[in-house]
Amino acid sequence: MARAVPLFSGSKGNSYYIGTSSEGVLIDAGRSCRQIENAMEANGLKMQSVGAVFITHEHTDHCSALKVLAKKYGFKVFASEGTLRELEKAQRILPTADTAVIENEVAVGNMLIKRIDTPHDAAESCCYRVTASDGKTALVATDMGIMLDGVREGAKQSDFVVLESNHDIEMLKTGIYPFYLKQRILSSKGHLSNAACADELVQIVKSGTLRLMLGHLSEQNNTPQIALATAIASLEKAGLKFRSDFTLDIAPSETRIQSVIF
Ligand SMILES: [Zn+2]
Ligand SMILES: [Zn+2]
């Protein structure tokens, strides 16, 4: 049975376990190694089930545990060439670590992981679509200023999708962030807003993907209630009923016992 476990999500750190209970991958490792171990254990998962770690980009909230994690468990680390270069430059990973560039698709055990590029203010960011050993697929797509066709297509072909719902535009505009930071978040290489996410979710559910999760919520410029309400309003306006036509969860910022079977 394929399962997605959001270990952490948001600006303090991001990490997802995707696979089955006995075989999976980690997408991002943006907390401490101990916190990831604890979150895995709380969800009944063993670190030994992790076949490899896939990093989306070099921002700290996606890779802070990587050095310790890769050393302690000998995990193979996949990322784009640009991301790997930045990780090495910032000493987020030891030169002796087992790393590989993912160009398009790679097999890890009985799983297949596909790279899909994302527009973000990082060297060469991407997101990943995982096909679990039972053939079910999950896409985790966060940290992107706009939705690109490649990500959209990847989402439509998945059984489960985590999509970024980073900020409420009004909260961001009237909030305490300095002007340059607001501009960065709102840019095409920033983060996806609740409204943009909600629009995309309508198309995704209409294509047949019924399990959804909102990810990378801002603590300053969003609340889980607002993000959820925005998405549900948009989906219901399109005639899709929450819980009967689709499921929708929030990826937690702190560890919770929470997984989605897809
Ligand atoms: Zn991030
Ligand atoms: Zn980022």
Short mmCIF file of C-alpha atoms and ligand atoms in Angstrom, two decimals:
data_model
loop_
_atom_site.label_atom_id
_atom_site.label_comp_id
_atom_site.label_asym_id
_atom_site.label_seq_id
_atom_site.Cartn_x
_atom_site.Cartn_y
_atom_site.Cartn_z
CA MET A 1 0.00 0.00 0.00
CA ALA A 2 1.49 3.34 -1.05
CA ARG A 3 1.72 5.93 1.65
CA ALA A 4 2.82 9.55 1.90
CA VAL A 5 3.93 10.92 5.24
CA PRO A 6 4.54 14.66 5.52
CA LEU A 7 7.19 14.75 8.26
CA PHE A 8 7.59 18.54 8.22
CA SER A 9 6.46 21.37 6.00
CA GLY A 10 6.98 25.12 5.86
CA SER A 11 9.75 27.66 6.24
CA LYS A 12 11.21 25.89 9.31
CA GLY A 13 11.82 22.73 7.36
CA ASN A 14 10.46 20.29 4.80
CA SER A 15 10.65 16.54 4.50
CA TYR A 16 8.28 13.89 3.12
CA TYR A 17 8.45 10.12 3.18
CA ILE A 18 6.83 8.55 0.11
CA GLY A 19 6.55 4.84 -0.64
CA THR A 20 5.27 1.83 1.21
CA SER A 21 5.93 1.11 4.88
CA SER A 22 8.91 -1.05 3.95
CA GLU A 23 10.36 0.85 0.99
CA GLY A 24 10.35 4.57 0.33
CA VAL A 25 12.30 7.73 -0.38
CA LEU A 26 12.71 10.99 1.48
CA ILE A 27 11.96 14.14 -0.45
CA ASP A 28 14.02 16.89 1.19
CA ALA A 29 15.67 16.79 4.60
CA GLY A 30 15.13 20.24 6.03
CA ARG A 31 15.25 19.73 9.80
CA SER A 32 17.76 18.13 12.12
CA CYS A 33 18.60 14.48 11.65
CA ARG A 34 17.15 13.75 15.11
CA GLN A 35 13.88 15.48 14.28
CA ILE A 36 13.52 13.48 11.07
CA GLU A 37 14.30 10.24 12.93
CA ASN A 38 11.69 11.09 15.56
CA ALA A 39 9.07 12.02 12.98
CA MET A 40 9.70 8.76 11.11
CA GLU A 41 9.44 6.75 14.31
CA ALA A 42 6.25 8.54 15.40
CA ASN A 43 4.72 7.46 12.09
CA GLY A 44 5.84 3.85 12.50
CA LEU A 45 8.56 4.10 9.85
CA LYS A 46 12.11 2.77 10.00
CA MET A 47 15.05 4.79 8.68
CA GLN A 48 16.23 1.56 7.04
CA SER A 49 13.20 1.75 4.74
CA VAL A 50 14.62 4.87 3.09
CA GLY A 51 16.17 3.93 -0.24
CA ALA A 52 17.52 7.39 -1.11
CA VAL A 53 17.08 11.10 -0.43
CA PHE A 54 15.95 13.51 -3.14
CA ILE A 55 16.65 17.22 -2.64
CA THR A 56 14.54 19.78 -4.47
CA HIS A 57 16.90 22.76 -4.02
CA GLU A 58 19.61 24.14 -1.78
CA HIS A 59 17.57 26.40 0.52
CA THR A 60 18.21 25.56 4.18
CA ASP A 61 14.61 24.55 4.90
CA HIS A 62 15.09 21.65 2.46
CA CYS A 63 18.55 20.35 3.31
CA SER A 64 19.64 21.22 6.86
CA ALA A 65 19.76 17.57 8.02
CA LEU A 66 21.41 16.29 4.89
CA LYS A 67 25.03 16.20 5.96
CA VAL A 68 24.37 14.24 9.17
CA LEU A 69 21.66 12.06 7.65
CA ALA A 70 23.74 11.02 4.64
CA LYS A 71 26.76 10.31 6.81
CA LYS A 72 24.93 8.37 9.51
CA TYR A 73 22.88 6.16 7.18
CA GLY A 74 24.95 6.24 3.98
CA PHE A 75 21.90 7.32 2.00
CA LYS A 76 22.40 8.08 -1.65
CA VAL A 77 21.48 11.70 -2.41
CA PHE A 78 19.92 12.72 -5.71
CA ALA A 79 19.45 16.28 -6.94
CA SER A 80 19.90 18.37 -10.07
CA GLU A 81 23.46 19.23 -11.03
CA GLY A 82 23.02 22.86 -9.97
CA THR A 83 21.55 21.91 -6.61
CA LEU A 84 24.32 19.40 -5.88
CA ARG A 85 26.92 22.02 -6.72
CA GLU A 86 25.33 24.50 -4.30
CA LEU A 87 25.00 21.85 -1.57
CA GLU A 88 28.69 21.05 -1.87
CA LYS A 89 29.68 24.70 -1.96
CA ALA A 90 27.72 25.45 1.20
CA GLN A 91 29.09 22.27 2.82
CA ARG A 92 25.61 20.88 3.25
CA ILE A 93 27.03 17.55 2.20
CA LEU A 94 30.42 15.91 2.66
CA PRO A 95 32.62 15.42 -0.42
CA THR A 96 32.65 11.70 0.41
CA ALA A 97 28.84 11.39 0.30
CA ASP A 98 27.20 9.13 -2.27
CA THR A 99 25.57 11.61 -4.67
CA ALA A 100 24.13 11.44 -8.17
CA VAL A 101 22.60 13.90 -10.59
CA ILE A 102 19.05 13.10 -11.59
CA GLU A 103 18.42 14.20 -15.17
CA ASN A 104 15.00 12.76 -15.77
CA GLU A 105 14.06 9.51 -14.06
CA VAL A 106 15.80 7.11 -11.73
CA ALA A 107 14.87 3.75 -10.18
CA VAL A 108 15.40 3.19 -6.47
CA GLY A 109 14.53 -0.38 -5.48
CA ASN A 110 11.08 -1.02 -6.91
CA MET A 111 10.26 2.68 -7.14
CA LEU A 112 10.67 5.14 -9.96
CA ILE A 113 11.39 8.81 -9.25
CA LYS A 114 10.94 11.48 -11.88
CA ARG A 115 12.36 14.97 -11.76
CA ILE A 116 10.19 17.89 -12.86
CA ASP A 117 11.73 21.39 -12.97
CA THR A 118 10.24 24.26 -10.96
CA PRO A 119 10.63 28.05 -11.19
CA HIS A 120 12.23 29.23 -7.93
CA ASP A 121 15.04 31.53 -6.80
CA ALA A 122 17.53 28.69 -6.48
CA ALA A 123 20.28 27.34 -8.76
CA GLU A 124 18.31 24.53 -10.44
CA SER A 125 15.21 23.64 -8.44
CA CYS A 126 12.86 20.79 -9.19
CA CYS A 127 10.13 18.68 -7.66
CA TYR A 128 9.70 14.92 -7.73
CA ARG A 129 7.04 12.43 -8.72
CA VAL A 130 7.35 9.03 -7.08
CA THR A 131 5.89 5.84 -8.50
CA ALA A 132 5.68 3.40 -5.60
CA SER A 133 6.22 -0.35 -5.97
CA ASP A 134 2.47 -0.90 -6.39
CA GLY A 135 2.34 1.52 -9.33
CA LYS A 136 0.65 4.37 -7.42
CA THR A 137 2.08 7.84 -7.96
CA ALA A 138 2.62 10.90 -5.77
CA LEU A 139 3.88 14.35 -6.61
CA VAL A 140 5.30 16.81 -4.07
CA ALA A 141 5.50 20.28 -5.62
CA THR A 142 6.40 23.30 -3.48
CA ASP A 143 8.72 26.32 -3.73
CA MET A 144 7.63 27.62 -7.09
CA GLY A 145 6.53 31.10 -8.10
CA ILE A 146 4.20 29.95 -10.84
CA MET A 147 2.78 26.66 -12.07
CA LEU A 148 4.62 25.34 -15.12
CA ASP A 149 3.03 22.93 -17.60
CA GLY A 150 5.45 20.17 -16.64
CA VAL A 151 4.38 20.30 -12.98
CA ARG A 152 0.72 20.56 -13.98
CA GLU A 153 0.98 17.48 -16.18
CA GLY A 154 2.86 15.61 -13.45
CA ALA A 155 0.09 16.46 -10.98
CA LYS A 156 -2.66 15.34 -13.33
CA GLN A 157 -0.99 11.96 -13.74
CA SER A 158 -0.63 11.37 -9.99
CA ASP A 159 -2.80 9.61 -7.42
CA PHE A 160 -1.73 12.00 -4.68
CA VAL A 161 -0.50 15.59 -4.94
CA VAL A 162 1.09 17.93 -2.42
CA LEU A 163 0.84 21.44 -3.84
CA GLU A 164 2.28 24.59 -2.35
CA SER A 165 -0.26 26.95 -0.76
CA ASN A 166 2.26 29.38 0.66
CA HIS A 167 0.51 32.65 1.39
CA ASP A 168 -2.65 34.64 1.36
CA ILE A 169 -1.83 37.52 -0.99
CA GLU A 170 -3.55 40.18 1.17
CA MET A 171 -1.87 38.96 4.36
CA LEU A 172 1.49 39.07 2.62
CA LYS A 173 0.93 42.54 1.12
CA THR A 174 -0.22 44.08 4.40
CA GLY A 175 2.10 42.02 6.62
CA ILE A 176 5.37 42.83 8.35
CA TYR A 177 7.80 41.45 5.75
CA PRO A 178 10.16 44.01 4.19
CA PHE A 179 9.29 45.15 0.67
CA TYR A 180 12.09 43.21 -1.05
CA LEU A 181 10.98 39.97 0.59
CA LYS A 182 7.36 40.52 -0.39
CA GLN A 183 8.50 41.10 -3.98
CA ARG A 184 10.59 37.95 -3.90
CA ILE A 185 7.72 35.78 -2.62
CA LEU A 186 5.25 37.25 -5.13
CA SER A 187 7.62 36.90 -8.10
CA SER A 188 7.50 34.11 -10.67
CA LYS A 189 10.46 32.54 -8.84
CA GLY A 190 8.93 32.83 -5.37
CA HIS A 191 6.11 30.84 -3.82
CA LEU A 192 2.61 29.82 -4.93
CA SER A 193 -0.27 31.69 -3.26
CA ASN A 194 -3.43 30.13 -1.83
CA ALA A 195 -5.42 31.54 -4.76
CA ALA A 196 -3.04 30.21 -7.42
CA CYS A 197 -2.93 26.83 -5.69
CA ALA A 198 -6.74 26.67 -5.45
CA ASP A 199 -7.12 27.35 -9.19
CA GLU A 200 -4.70 24.56 -10.02
CA LEU A 201 -6.39 22.11 -7.67
CA VAL A 202 -9.64 22.42 -9.59
CA GLN A 203 -7.91 21.26 -12.78
CA ILE A 204 -6.05 18.54 -10.92
CA VAL A 205 -9.21 17.07 -9.35
CA LYS A 206 -11.05 17.28 -12.66
CA SER A 207 -8.26 15.20 -14.20
CA GLY A 208 -8.97 12.42 -11.69
CA THR A 209 -6.50 13.05 -8.85
CA LEU A 210 -8.59 12.76 -5.70
CA ARG A 211 -6.09 12.98 -2.85
CA LEU A 212 -4.66 16.42 -2.19
CA MET A 213 -2.48 18.10 0.39
CA LEU A 214 -1.50 21.75 0.86
CA GLY A 215 2.19 22.27 1.62
CA HIS A 216 4.77 24.88 2.62
CA LEU A 217 2.28 27.21 4.35
CA SER A 218 3.83 30.47 5.55
CA GLU A 219 3.60 31.02 9.30
CA GLN A 220 3.53 34.80 8.85
CA ASN A 221 1.32 35.21 5.82
CA ASN A 222 -1.13 32.34 6.02
CA THR A 223 -3.11 30.12 8.37
CA PRO A 224 -4.16 26.51 7.81
CA GLN A 225 -7.80 27.66 8.06
CA ILE A 226 -7.45 30.31 5.35
CA ALA A 227 -5.49 28.01 3.02
CA LEU A 228 -8.03 25.21 3.43
CA ALA A 229 -11.03 27.54 3.03
CA THR A 230 -9.58 29.09 -0.15
CA ALA A 231 -8.95 25.69 -1.74
CA ILE A 232 -12.32 24.22 -0.74
CA ALA A 233 -14.24 27.32 -1.90
CA SER A 234 -12.65 27.13 -5.31
CA LEU A 235 -13.21 23.38 -5.67
CA GLU A 236 -16.83 23.56 -4.50
CA LYS A 237 -17.48 26.47 -6.86
CA ALA A 238 -16.42 24.12 -9.63
CA GLY A 239 -18.99 21.58 -8.42
CA LEU A 240 -16.55 19.32 -6.56
CA LYS A 241 -17.53 18.23 -3.06
CA PHE A 242 -15.00 18.09 -0.22
CA ARG A 243 -14.67 14.53 1.20
CA SER A 244 -16.99 12.92 -1.35
CA ASP A 245 -15.18 14.01 -4.54
CA PHE A 246 -11.72 14.66 -3.08
CA THR A 247 -9.72 14.60 0.17
CA LEU A 248 -7.67 17.59 1.24
CA ASP A 249 -5.17 17.78 4.11
CA ILE A 250 -2.54 20.21 5.31
CA ALA A 251 1.09 19.17 5.57
CA PRO A 252 1.96 19.93 9.20
CA SER A 253 4.79 22.25 10.23
CA GLU A 254 5.54 20.06 13.26
CA THR A 255 5.50 16.28 13.57
CA ARG A 256 2.11 14.70 13.65
CA ILE A 257 0.99 11.15 13.15
CA GLN A 258 -0.41 11.67 9.71
CA SER A 259 -0.22 9.77 6.47
CA VAL A 260 -2.22 9.56 3.30
CA ILE A 261 -2.83 6.23 1.63
CA PHE A 262 -2.96 6.71 -2.11
ZN ZN B 1 11.16 26.16 1.09
ZN ZN B 2 13.03 27.58 -1.46
#
